[in-house]
Short mmCIF file of C-alpha atoms in Angstrom, two decimals:
data_model
loop_
_atom_site.label_atom_id
_atom_site.label_comp_id
_atom_site.label_asym_id
_atom_site.label_seq_id
_atom_site.Cartn_x
_atom_site.Cartn_y
_atom_site.Cartn_z
CA UNK V 1 -73.22 -11.71 -39.28
CA UNK V 2 -71.02 -14.48 -37.91
CA UNK V 3 -72.68 -17.61 -38.98
CA UNK V 4 -70.33 -20.57 -39.60
CA UNK V 5 -70.27 -21.99 -43.18
CA UNK V 6 -72.33 -25.01 -41.99
CA UNK V 7 -75.02 -22.72 -40.48
CA UNK V 8 -75.18 -20.75 -43.77
CA UNK V 9 -75.53 -23.93 -45.76
CA UNK V 10 -78.19 -25.26 -43.26
CA UNK V 11 -80.26 -22.03 -43.68
CA UNK V 12 -80.10 -22.24 -47.52
CA UNK V 13 -81.12 -26.00 -47.41
CA UNK V 14 -84.55 -24.88 -46.09
CA UNK V 15 -85.26 -22.97 -49.28
CA UNK V 16 -82.94 -24.33 -52.10
CA UNK V 17 -82.85 -28.08 -52.85
CA UNK V 18 -79.46 -29.64 -53.68
CA UNK V 19 -76.63 -27.46 -55.13
CA UNK V 20 -74.23 -28.43 -52.34
CA UNK V 21 -71.19 -27.13 -54.19
CA UNK V 22 -72.66 -23.64 -54.82
CA UNK V 23 -73.82 -23.36 -51.27
CA UNK V 24 -70.46 -24.39 -49.88
CA UNK V 25 -68.45 -21.97 -51.91
CA UNK V 26 -70.77 -19.10 -51.07
CA UNK V 27 -70.73 -20.04 -47.38
CA UNK V 28 -66.91 -19.98 -47.26
CA UNK V 29 -66.75 -16.68 -49.16
CA UNK V 30 -69.17 -15.14 -46.68
CA UNK V 31 -67.26 -16.57 -43.64
CA UNK V 32 -63.97 -15.21 -45.06
CA UNK V 33 -65.43 -11.68 -44.92
CA UNK V 34 -66.14 -12.13 -41.19
CA UNK V 35 -62.56 -13.62 -40.69
CA UNK V 36 -61.01 -10.71 -42.70
CA UNK V 37 -62.53 -8.12 -40.31
CA UNK V 38 -60.85 -9.82 -37.32
CA UNK V 39 -57.39 -9.17 -38.75
CA UNK V 40 -55.18 -6.19 -38.19
CA UNK V 41 -55.66 -3.26 -40.59
CA UNK V 42 -52.60 -3.83 -42.74
CA UNK V 43 -53.47 -7.45 -43.44
CA UNK V 44 -57.18 -6.53 -44.04
CA UNK V 45 -56.29 -4.30 -46.99
CA UNK V 46 -54.29 -7.04 -48.76
CA UNK V 47 -56.99 -9.70 -48.47
CA UNK V 48 -59.22 -9.36 -51.57
CA UNK V 49 -62.60 -11.12 -51.94
CA UNK V 50 -62.60 -14.19 -54.15
CA UNK V 51 -65.50 -13.43 -56.54
CA UNK V 52 -67.76 -16.30 -57.60
CA UNK V 53 -69.18 -17.26 -61.02
CA UNK V 54 -72.25 -19.62 -60.84
CA UNK V 55 -73.00 -21.49 -64.02
CA UNK V 56 -76.27 -23.38 -64.47
CA UNK V 57 -79.43 -23.68 -66.42
CA UNK V 58 -82.34 -21.35 -65.73
CA UNK V 59 -84.55 -22.43 -62.81
CA UNK V 60 -81.89 -24.39 -60.85
CA UNK V 61 -81.67 -22.07 -57.91
CA UNK V 62 -79.03 -19.45 -58.79
CA UNK V 63 -81.21 -16.39 -58.13
CA UNK V 64 -83.03 -18.18 -55.27
CA UNK V 65 -79.77 -18.55 -53.44
CA UNK V 66 -79.11 -14.88 -53.82
CA UNK V 67 -82.61 -13.94 -52.70
CA UNK V 68 -82.38 -16.03 -49.58
CA UNK V 69 -78.87 -14.73 -48.82
CA UNK V 70 -80.19 -11.20 -48.80
CA UNK V 71 -82.87 -12.02 -46.28
CA UNK V 72 -80.46 -14.00 -44.03
CA UNK V 73 -77.41 -11.79 -43.80
CA UNK V 74 -78.36 -8.34 -42.82
CA UNK V 75 -75.49 -7.07 -44.98
CA UNK V 76 -75.71 -4.47 -47.71
CA UNK V 77 -76.82 -6.65 -50.65
CA UNK V 78 -78.27 -5.90 -54.12
CA UNK V 79 -79.13 -8.10 -57.05
CA UNK V 80 -78.83 -6.68 -60.54
CA UNK V 81 -79.13 -7.92 -64.11
CA UNK V 82 -76.04 -7.49 -66.24
CA UNK V 83 -78.37 -7.15 -69.35
CA UNK V 84 -79.80 -3.89 -67.99
CA UNK V 85 -76.49 -1.92 -68.34
CA UNK V 86 -75.03 -0.27 -71.47
CA UNK V 87 -71.52 0.91 -72.30
CA UNK V 88 -70.60 4.41 -71.22
CA UNK V 89 -71.66 6.74 -74.08
CA UNK V 90 -74.83 4.88 -74.82
CA UNK V 91 -78.30 5.80 -73.42
CA UNK V 92 -78.98 3.63 -70.43
CA UNK V 93 -77.64 2.76 -67.00
CA UNK V 94 -73.89 2.63 -66.60
CA UNK V 95 -72.35 -0.12 -64.43
CA UNK V 96 -71.32 2.45 -61.76
CA UNK V 97 -74.95 2.77 -60.87
CA UNK V 98 -74.87 -0.64 -59.24
CA UNK V 99 -72.48 0.82 -56.68
CA UNK V 100 -74.85 3.76 -56.13
CA UNK V 101 -77.65 1.12 -55.57
CA UNK V 102 -75.44 -0.64 -52.98
CA UNK V 103 -74.79 2.70 -51.19
CA UNK V 104 -78.59 3.34 -51.07
CA UNK V 105 -79.20 -0.27 -49.74
CA UNK V 106 -76.57 0.25 -47.03
CA UNK V 107 -77.97 3.57 -45.96
CA UNK V 108 -81.53 2.14 -45.68
CA UNK V 109 -80.11 -0.88 -43.70
CA UNK V 110 -78.20 1.32 -41.19
CA UNK V 111 -81.08 3.78 -40.94
CA UNK V 112 -83.53 0.99 -40.00
CA UNK V 113 -81.08 -0.27 -37.33
CA UNK V 114 -80.65 3.15 -35.92
CA UNK V 115 -84.47 3.61 -35.90
CA UNK V 116 -84.88 0.36 -33.96
CA UNK V 117 -82.21 1.39 -31.41
CA UNK V 118 -83.80 4.84 -30.95
CA UNK V 119 -87.49 3.70 -31.23
CA UNK V 120 -88.15 4.82 -27.63
CA UNK V 121 -86.96 8.44 -28.50
CA UNK V 122 -88.90 8.43 -31.83
CA UNK V 123 -92.07 7.24 -30.07
CA UNK V 124 -91.62 9.79 -27.45
CA UNK V 125 -91.26 12.63 -30.01
CA UNK V 126 -94.45 11.40 -31.81
CA UNK V 127 -96.34 11.08 -28.51
CA UNK V 128 -95.34 14.61 -27.37
CA UNK V 129 -96.27 16.21 -30.70
CA UNK V 130 -99.69 14.55 -30.78
CA UNK V 131 -100.52 15.28 -27.15
CA UNK V 132 -99.48 18.91 -27.48
CA UNK V 133 -101.99 19.22 -30.26
CA UNK V 134 -104.76 17.80 -28.07
CA UNK V 135 -103.59 19.66 -24.86
CA UNK V 136 -102.02 23.02 -25.93
CA UNK V 137 -99.00 23.81 -23.66
CA UNK V 138 -99.60 26.28 -20.85
CA UNK V 139 -98.10 29.91 -21.12
CA UNK V 140 -94.83 30.27 -19.27
CA UNK V 141 -96.43 32.55 -16.72
CA UNK V 142 -98.96 29.92 -15.53
CA UNK V 143 -99.08 29.20 -11.82
CA UNK V 144 -97.51 26.10 -10.30
CA UNK V 145 -100.91 24.65 -9.48
CA UNK V 146 -101.95 24.83 -13.14
CA UNK V 147 -98.68 23.33 -14.22
CA UNK V 148 -99.25 20.41 -11.92
CA UNK V 149 -102.80 19.88 -13.21
CA UNK V 150 -101.40 19.98 -16.78
CA UNK V 151 -98.79 17.30 -15.90
CA UNK V 152 -101.51 15.04 -14.63
CA UNK V 153 -103.72 15.63 -17.69
CA UNK V 154 -100.69 15.06 -19.95
CA UNK V 155 -99.98 11.63 -18.19
CA UNK V 156 -103.58 10.54 -18.55
CA UNK V 157 -103.66 11.53 -22.24
CA UNK V 158 -100.32 9.57 -22.71
CA UNK V 159 -101.91 6.44 -21.21
CA UNK V 160 -104.92 6.83 -23.44
CA UNK V 161 -102.75 7.38 -26.59
CA UNK V 162 -100.65 4.21 -25.72
CA UNK V 163 -103.81 2.18 -25.34
CA UNK V 164 -105.23 3.37 -28.67
CA UNK V 165 -108.23 5.10 -27.12
CA UNK V 166 -107.51 8.24 -29.07
CA UNK V 167 -106.89 6.57 -32.42
CA UNK V 168 -110.23 7.81 -33.98
CA UNK V 169 -109.88 11.41 -32.79
CA UNK V 170 -109.13 13.92 -35.67
CA UNK V 171 -106.21 16.43 -35.20
CA UNK V 172 -104.44 18.97 -37.38
CA UNK V 173 -100.71 18.41 -37.60
CA UNK V 174 -97.83 20.02 -39.47
CA UNK V 175 -95.87 17.58 -41.70
CA UNK V 176 -92.62 18.42 -43.31
CA UNK V 177 -92.92 17.50 -46.96
CA UNK V 178 -89.81 17.19 -49.09
CA UNK V 179 -90.17 19.14 -52.25
CA UNK V 180 -88.10 16.98 -54.52
CA UNK V 181 -85.46 14.24 -54.03
CA UNK V 182 -82.51 13.88 -56.33
CA UNK V 183 -82.44 10.30 -57.62
CA UNK V 184 -79.99 7.90 -55.97
CA UNK V 185 -78.85 6.61 -59.36
CA UNK V 186 -78.23 10.01 -60.87
CA UNK V 187 -74.49 10.64 -61.30
CA UNK V 188 -73.41 12.90 -58.37
CA UNK V 189 -72.48 15.91 -60.52
CA UNK V 190 -75.94 15.87 -62.05
CA UNK V 191 -77.65 15.29 -58.68
CA UNK V 192 -75.68 18.39 -57.31
CA UNK V 193 -76.84 20.47 -60.28
CA UNK V 194 -80.40 19.32 -59.66
CA UNK V 195 -80.31 20.17 -56.00
CA UNK V 196 -78.98 23.71 -56.82
CA UNK V 197 -81.78 24.17 -59.37
CA UNK V 198 -84.35 23.03 -56.75
CA UNK V 199 -83.03 25.64 -54.34
CA UNK V 200 -83.27 28.38 -56.95
CA UNK V 201 -86.92 27.62 -57.88
CA UNK V 202 -87.89 27.10 -54.27
CA UNK V 203 -88.79 23.41 -54.13
CA UNK V 204 -87.24 22.95 -50.73
CA UNK V 205 -88.86 21.17 -47.86
CA UNK V 206 -92.28 22.66 -46.94
CA UNK V 207 -94.30 22.34 -43.75
CA UNK V 208 -97.97 21.56 -44.60
CA UNK V 209 -100.96 21.36 -42.30
CA UNK V 210 -103.13 18.26 -42.56
CA UNK V 211 -106.19 16.97 -40.63
CA UNK V 212 -106.06 13.27 -39.99
CA UNK V 213 -106.98 10.64 -37.34
CA UNK V 214 -104.44 10.10 -34.49
CA UNK V 215 -103.67 6.55 -35.70
CA UNK V 216 -102.62 8.00 -39.13
CA UNK V 217 -100.72 10.84 -37.50
CA UNK V 218 -98.53 8.35 -35.62
CA UNK V 219 -97.38 6.91 -38.99
CA UNK V 220 -97.12 10.34 -40.73
CA UNK V 221 -94.84 11.72 -38.05
CA UNK V 222 -92.32 8.73 -38.05
CA UNK V 223 -90.20 10.14 -40.87
CA UNK V 224 -90.10 13.56 -39.28
CA UNK V 225 -89.19 12.02 -35.88
CA UNK V 226 -86.41 9.97 -37.50
CA UNK V 227 -84.93 12.95 -39.22
CA UNK V 228 -84.95 15.01 -36.05
CA UNK V 229 -83.54 12.29 -33.71
CA UNK V 230 -81.22 10.24 -35.90
CA UNK V 231 -77.71 11.52 -36.77
CA UNK V 232 -77.80 11.31 -40.49
CA UNK V 233 -73.97 11.93 -40.87
CA UNK V 234 -73.15 9.03 -38.63
CA UNK V 235 -75.65 6.77 -40.60
CA UNK V 236 -74.01 7.79 -43.88
CA UNK V 237 -70.43 7.14 -42.48
CA UNK V 238 -71.43 3.70 -41.15
CA UNK V 239 -73.32 2.87 -44.27
CA UNK V 240 -70.35 3.65 -46.56
CA UNK V 241 -68.01 1.64 -44.29
CA UNK V 242 -70.35 -1.37 -44.48
CA UNK V 243 -70.87 -1.08 -48.19
CA UNK V 244 -67.04 -1.07 -48.68
CA UNK V 245 -66.25 -3.94 -46.37
CA UNK V 246 -69.37 -6.11 -46.19
CA UNK V 247 -71.25 -5.24 -49.44
CA UNK V 248 -72.36 -8.06 -51.83
CA UNK V 249 -73.41 -7.49 -55.40
CA UNK V 250 -75.16 -10.34 -57.18
CA UNK V 251 -74.95 -9.85 -60.92
CA UNK V 252 -77.40 -12.13 -62.72
CA UNK V 253 -77.62 -12.87 -66.40
CA UNK V 254 -73.80 -12.26 -66.82
CA UNK V 255 -73.93 -14.57 -69.87
CA UNK V 256 -76.06 -12.03 -71.79
CA UNK V 257 -73.11 -9.70 -72.05
CA UNK V 258 -70.77 -12.54 -73.19
CA UNK V 259 -70.10 -12.39 -76.95
CA UNK V 260 -69.53 -15.76 -78.66
CA UNK V 261 -67.31 -15.67 -81.61
CA UNK V 262 -69.96 -17.39 -83.78
CA UNK V 263 -72.33 -14.52 -83.11
CA UNK V 264 -70.89 -11.09 -82.50
CA UNK V 265 -74.24 -9.79 -81.31
CA UNK V 266 -73.49 -6.26 -82.16
CA UNK V 267 -77.21 -5.33 -82.25
CA UNK V 268 -76.99 -4.42 -78.58
CA UNK V 269 -75.06 -1.38 -77.26
CA UNK V 270 -71.66 -3.06 -77.05
CA UNK V 271 -71.77 -6.05 -74.76
CA UNK V 272 -67.88 -6.16 -74.70
CA UNK V 273 -68.07 -2.53 -73.66
CA UNK V 274 -70.21 -3.41 -70.58
CA UNK V 275 -67.66 -6.08 -69.68
CA UNK V 276 -64.84 -3.52 -69.97
CA UNK V 277 -66.77 -1.02 -67.80
CA UNK V 278 -67.24 -3.86 -65.24
CA UNK V 279 -63.57 -4.55 -64.98
CA UNK V 280 -62.56 -1.58 -62.85
CA UNK V 281 -65.59 -1.91 -60.66
CA UNK V 282 -64.93 -5.54 -59.87
CA UNK V 283 -61.07 -5.10 -59.56
CA UNK V 284 -61.36 -2.10 -57.29
CA UNK V 285 -61.88 1.61 -57.97
CA UNK V 286 -63.54 4.60 -56.35
CA UNK V 287 -67.12 5.43 -57.24
CA UNK V 288 -68.79 8.74 -56.13
CA UNK V 289 -72.24 8.34 -54.79
CA UNK V 290 -74.64 11.02 -53.22
CA UNK V 291 -73.57 9.67 -49.75
CA UNK V 292 -69.84 9.82 -50.39
CA UNK V 293 -67.08 7.92 -52.28
CA UNK V 294 -67.10 4.10 -52.10
CA UNK V 295 -63.94 1.96 -52.76
CA UNK V 296 -65.00 -1.21 -54.50
CA UNK V 297 -61.82 -3.24 -53.61
CA UNK V 298 -63.48 -5.40 -50.93
CA UNK V 299 -67.07 -5.68 -52.31
CA UNK V 300 -67.88 -9.35 -53.03
CA UNK V 301 -69.31 -9.91 -56.49
CA UNK V 302 -71.28 -13.13 -57.26
CA UNK V 303 -72.08 -13.43 -60.96
CA UNK V 304 -74.51 -16.02 -62.47
CA UNK V 305 -75.58 -17.03 -65.84
CA UNK V 306 -77.16 -19.99 -67.72
CA UNK V 307 -74.47 -19.86 -70.55
CA UNK V 308 -76.83 -21.69 -72.96
CA UNK V 309 -75.73 -19.79 -76.07
CA UNK V 310 -72.34 -18.50 -74.92
CA UNK V 311 -69.66 -20.09 -72.67
CA UNK V 312 -67.79 -18.61 -69.60
CA UNK V 313 -64.72 -18.52 -71.89
CA UNK V 314 -66.59 -16.03 -74.20
CA UNK V 315 -66.23 -13.38 -71.44
CA UNK V 316 -63.19 -11.20 -71.96
CA UNK V 317 -60.12 -12.79 -70.28
CA UNK V 318 -59.58 -9.92 -67.86
CA UNK V 319 -63.15 -10.35 -66.56
CA UNK V 320 -62.80 -14.06 -66.28
CA UNK V 321 -59.72 -13.58 -64.12
CA UNK V 322 -61.79 -11.39 -61.72
CA UNK V 323 -64.07 -14.31 -60.87
CA UNK V 324 -61.63 -17.02 -59.76
CA UNK V 325 -64.20 -19.35 -58.09
CA UNK V 326 -66.45 -21.13 -60.47
CA UNK V 327 -69.23 -23.52 -59.50
CA UNK V 328 -71.64 -25.39 -61.82
CA UNK V 329 -75.14 -25.93 -60.65
CA UNK V 330 -76.76 -29.26 -61.53
CA UNK V 331 -79.86 -29.60 -63.69
CA UNK V 332 -82.90 -30.82 -61.70
CA UNK V 333 -83.93 -34.45 -62.11
CA UNK V 334 -87.30 -35.99 -61.12
CA UNK V 335 -86.29 -36.69 -57.60
CA UNK V 336 -85.01 -33.09 -57.13
CA UNK V 337 -88.29 -31.69 -58.41
CA UNK V 338 -90.17 -33.92 -56.08
CA UNK V 339 -88.10 -32.63 -53.11
CA UNK V 340 -88.75 -28.96 -54.29
CA UNK V 341 -92.43 -29.65 -54.04
CA UNK V 342 -92.26 -31.12 -50.54
CA UNK V 343 -89.29 -29.96 -48.51
CA UNK V 344 -88.81 -26.16 -48.62
CA UNK V 345 -90.37 -24.13 -45.87
CA UNK V 346 -92.96 -22.41 -48.08
CA UNK V 347 -92.99 -24.90 -50.91
CA UNK V 348 -95.24 -24.40 -53.99
CA UNK V 349 -97.77 -26.91 -52.77
CA UNK V 350 -97.92 -25.30 -49.24
CA UNK V 351 -98.52 -21.98 -50.98
CA UNK V 352 -101.53 -23.34 -52.91
CA UNK V 353 -102.88 -25.10 -49.81
CA UNK V 354 -102.71 -21.73 -47.90
CA UNK V 355 -104.32 -19.81 -50.68
CA UNK V 356 -107.31 -22.12 -50.93
CA UNK V 357 -107.57 -22.26 -47.14
CA UNK V 358 -108.59 -18.61 -47.35
CA UNK V 359 -111.74 -19.78 -49.17
CA UNK V 360 -112.26 -22.44 -46.55
CA UNK V 361 -111.08 -25.18 -48.97
CA UNK V 362 -108.81 -27.95 -47.61
CA UNK V 363 -106.46 -28.99 -50.45
CA UNK V 364 -104.49 -32.26 -49.99
CA UNK V 365 -101.90 -33.76 -52.40
CA UNK V 366 -101.26 -37.48 -52.27
CA UNK V 367 -97.65 -38.63 -52.52
CA UNK V 368 -98.35 -40.37 -55.83
CA UNK V 369 -99.86 -37.17 -57.17
CA UNK V 370 -96.74 -35.16 -56.14
CA UNK V 371 -94.51 -37.85 -57.79
CA UNK V 372 -96.63 -37.64 -61.00
CA UNK V 373 -96.35 -33.76 -61.10
CA UNK V 374 -92.53 -34.07 -60.67
CA UNK V 375 -92.36 -36.73 -63.46
CA UNK V 376 -94.39 -34.58 -65.89
CA UNK V 377 -92.42 -31.58 -65.14
CA UNK V 378 -89.17 -33.46 -65.77
CA UNK V 379 -90.54 -34.91 -68.95
CA UNK V 380 -91.62 -31.44 -70.21
CA UNK V 381 -88.06 -30.08 -69.43
CA UNK V 382 -86.46 -33.00 -71.35
CA UNK V 383 -88.74 -32.64 -74.51
CA UNK V 384 -88.69 -28.87 -74.61
CA UNK V 385 -86.48 -26.19 -73.16
CA UNK V 386 -85.14 -27.02 -69.70
CA UNK V 387 -86.56 -24.24 -67.40
CA UNK V 388 -85.87 -26.15 -64.19
CA UNK V 389 -88.14 -25.69 -61.25
CA UNK V 390 -90.12 -23.01 -62.96
CA UNK V 391 -91.88 -25.77 -64.91
CA UNK V 392 -93.51 -26.88 -61.66
CA UNK V 393 -95.46 -23.61 -61.50
CA UNK V 394 -97.06 -24.23 -64.88
CA UNK V 395 -97.78 -27.94 -64.16
CA UNK V 396 -99.31 -27.43 -60.69
CA UNK V 397 -101.39 -24.47 -61.85
CA UNK V 398 -102.89 -26.56 -64.71
CA UNK V 399 -103.69 -29.35 -62.24
CA UNK V 400 -105.60 -27.21 -59.78
CA UNK V 401 -106.98 -24.69 -62.28
CA UNK V 402 -110.70 -25.74 -62.10
CA UNK V 403 -110.57 -26.27 -58.26
CA UNK V 404 -109.16 -22.77 -57.84
CA UNK V 405 -111.74 -21.31 -60.18
CA UNK V 406 -114.73 -22.91 -58.29
CA UNK V 407 -113.24 -22.60 -54.75
CA UNK V 408 -116.07 -20.48 -53.44
CA UNK V 409 -118.59 -23.22 -54.36
CA UNK V 410 -116.60 -25.82 -52.48
CA UNK V 411 -116.31 -23.92 -49.15
CA UNK V 412 -116.02 -26.33 -46.26
CA UNK V 413 -114.87 -29.32 -48.41
CA UNK V 414 -111.65 -31.18 -48.49
CA UNK V 415 -110.38 -31.85 -51.94
CA UNK V 416 -107.66 -34.52 -52.58
CA UNK V 417 -105.39 -34.28 -55.54
CA UNK V 418 -104.65 -37.80 -56.62
CA UNK V 419 -102.41 -39.34 -59.29
CA UNK V 420 -105.42 -40.07 -61.47
CA UNK V 421 -106.58 -36.44 -61.33
CA UNK V 422 -103.02 -35.27 -62.33
CA UNK V 423 -102.95 -37.70 -65.27
CA UNK V 424 -106.46 -36.78 -66.33
CA UNK V 425 -105.60 -33.07 -66.39
CA UNK V 426 -102.19 -33.41 -68.06
CA UNK V 427 -102.05 -36.88 -69.79
CA UNK V 428 -103.16 -35.64 -73.24
CA UNK V 429 -101.08 -32.52 -73.13
CA UNK V 430 -97.87 -34.40 -72.37
CA UNK V 431 -98.52 -36.95 -75.18
CA UNK V 432 -99.13 -34.22 -77.78
CA UNK V 433 -95.77 -32.51 -78.01
CA UNK V 434 -97.22 -29.48 -80.13
CA UNK V 435 -99.88 -28.92 -77.51
CA UNK V 436 -97.37 -29.29 -74.61
CA UNK V 437 -95.13 -26.59 -76.19
CA UNK V 438 -98.01 -24.08 -75.93
CA UNK V 439 -99.42 -25.12 -72.58
CA UNK V 440 -96.49 -26.35 -70.49
#
C-alpha cells in the first residue's frame, strides 16, 4: 500500500463527508508506515508510530473512516470496542486478545493472497481429483495404447469440466474434515492444552466420504487443495511480519473506559484496570499468539470516542501520552447532512432507490425534499441527543415507510418524494417534542 496522503484522503472523501483534519492526520500516519519500511533496519526500529485519538460525537464518521480504511488498505486491520474488555483477573476478554485477533486477520489476509497467486495449482488439484473420480486411473501395467486413450479421455473430460458440462453429475469424494479447532482468542497455553486433549480423545482430522454434485465438489475441495499446496509456515511467518510492521488496531469507544472524577463508575470490572492493561500493548510488548509471538512496538493504534460524559483528560496520564496525535471531528450541520444524502458513492438515498428498484418501483427524491430531510434531521439532533448522520436513517425510513410497504402494488410506477410529502409525513412529529423523542 503506497498511496500518497492526498490519494488516501481522496478515497475517504467518496464515503465520509467533511472531517478534513481527521482524514489528513490518518493519511500522514499511514504514509509514514510506508516511508519507515524504506529506511535501513537500525533506523526502522527507532521510529515508533504516532498513535491517534479521534474525538467527536456519535455519528460524525469516526467508525466509518476506520471501516473504509480497512477495505482500502489491504493491511492487517481490526476494529475493536474498548468496552468489551475487562481487567486481567475478571471474567471476560483481556486486552491481549486484540493482538491475537490482529494475528488471525493477518494470516487470513496473507492466505488469501497466496491462494490467488497459486490459484492455477489449486484449480489443477481440484480438477485432477474430480476427473480421477469420473475416470479411475489405469493400472500401472496397462499398455501404451490404453494409456494414450486414457490421456485423450482425460483431456476431453477436463474441457467438459471447465465448461461446466459436468456440474450436475453426482460423485463420491473424500473430504478431510477437521475434528476441532482451538479458538484463535484462547490464550496460547490453554490452546496447547486443548490440542493435546483433542489428540488424546481422537478428535483429529478425519477423512469422510460424501456424495455431491460436481459443482459443489469444486467448492468443497478448495480448502483441502489450499492446505496441500500452500506453505502454511511461510504464510504464518509473513503474516506475523505484516502484523508487527503494518498492523493497525482501531479501538472504538475508548471513552467508555475513561473514569471521570465526578463518577468513579466502579460498577464495571475496573475501567482503570483496562487502561493499565492497554498501556504495555500500546507502548510495545510481546504477545504470544497461536501463530507465534508478536511484538506490538510498531502496530499503529487509532482510538476513538465521543467523550460526552468523560473527557480525554480522564484517561490515565500514561495512556494519554501513548496517543500523541489528537483530532476533533466536527458535529454535522444541515449542509453536511445534505451532502451525506447526496455525495457518497452508495449514499442512503441511492440504497433505498436500489432496494425499491428490485420491486420495479422507480423512486426519485427532489432536491427540495432532500433539503427538508436534512433540515428535519438537524432539528431533531439539536432538540434531542445529537446522534449525527444516524438520524438520517430514522428520518428517511419514516418518509418512505408506506411506499416501501406497498411497493409490490406500485410495480412499474415512478414515485417522486417531494418536500410536501416529507413535511406531511414528519411535520406533526417534529412539532410535538414528546412524540419526536419516541419516533425520531
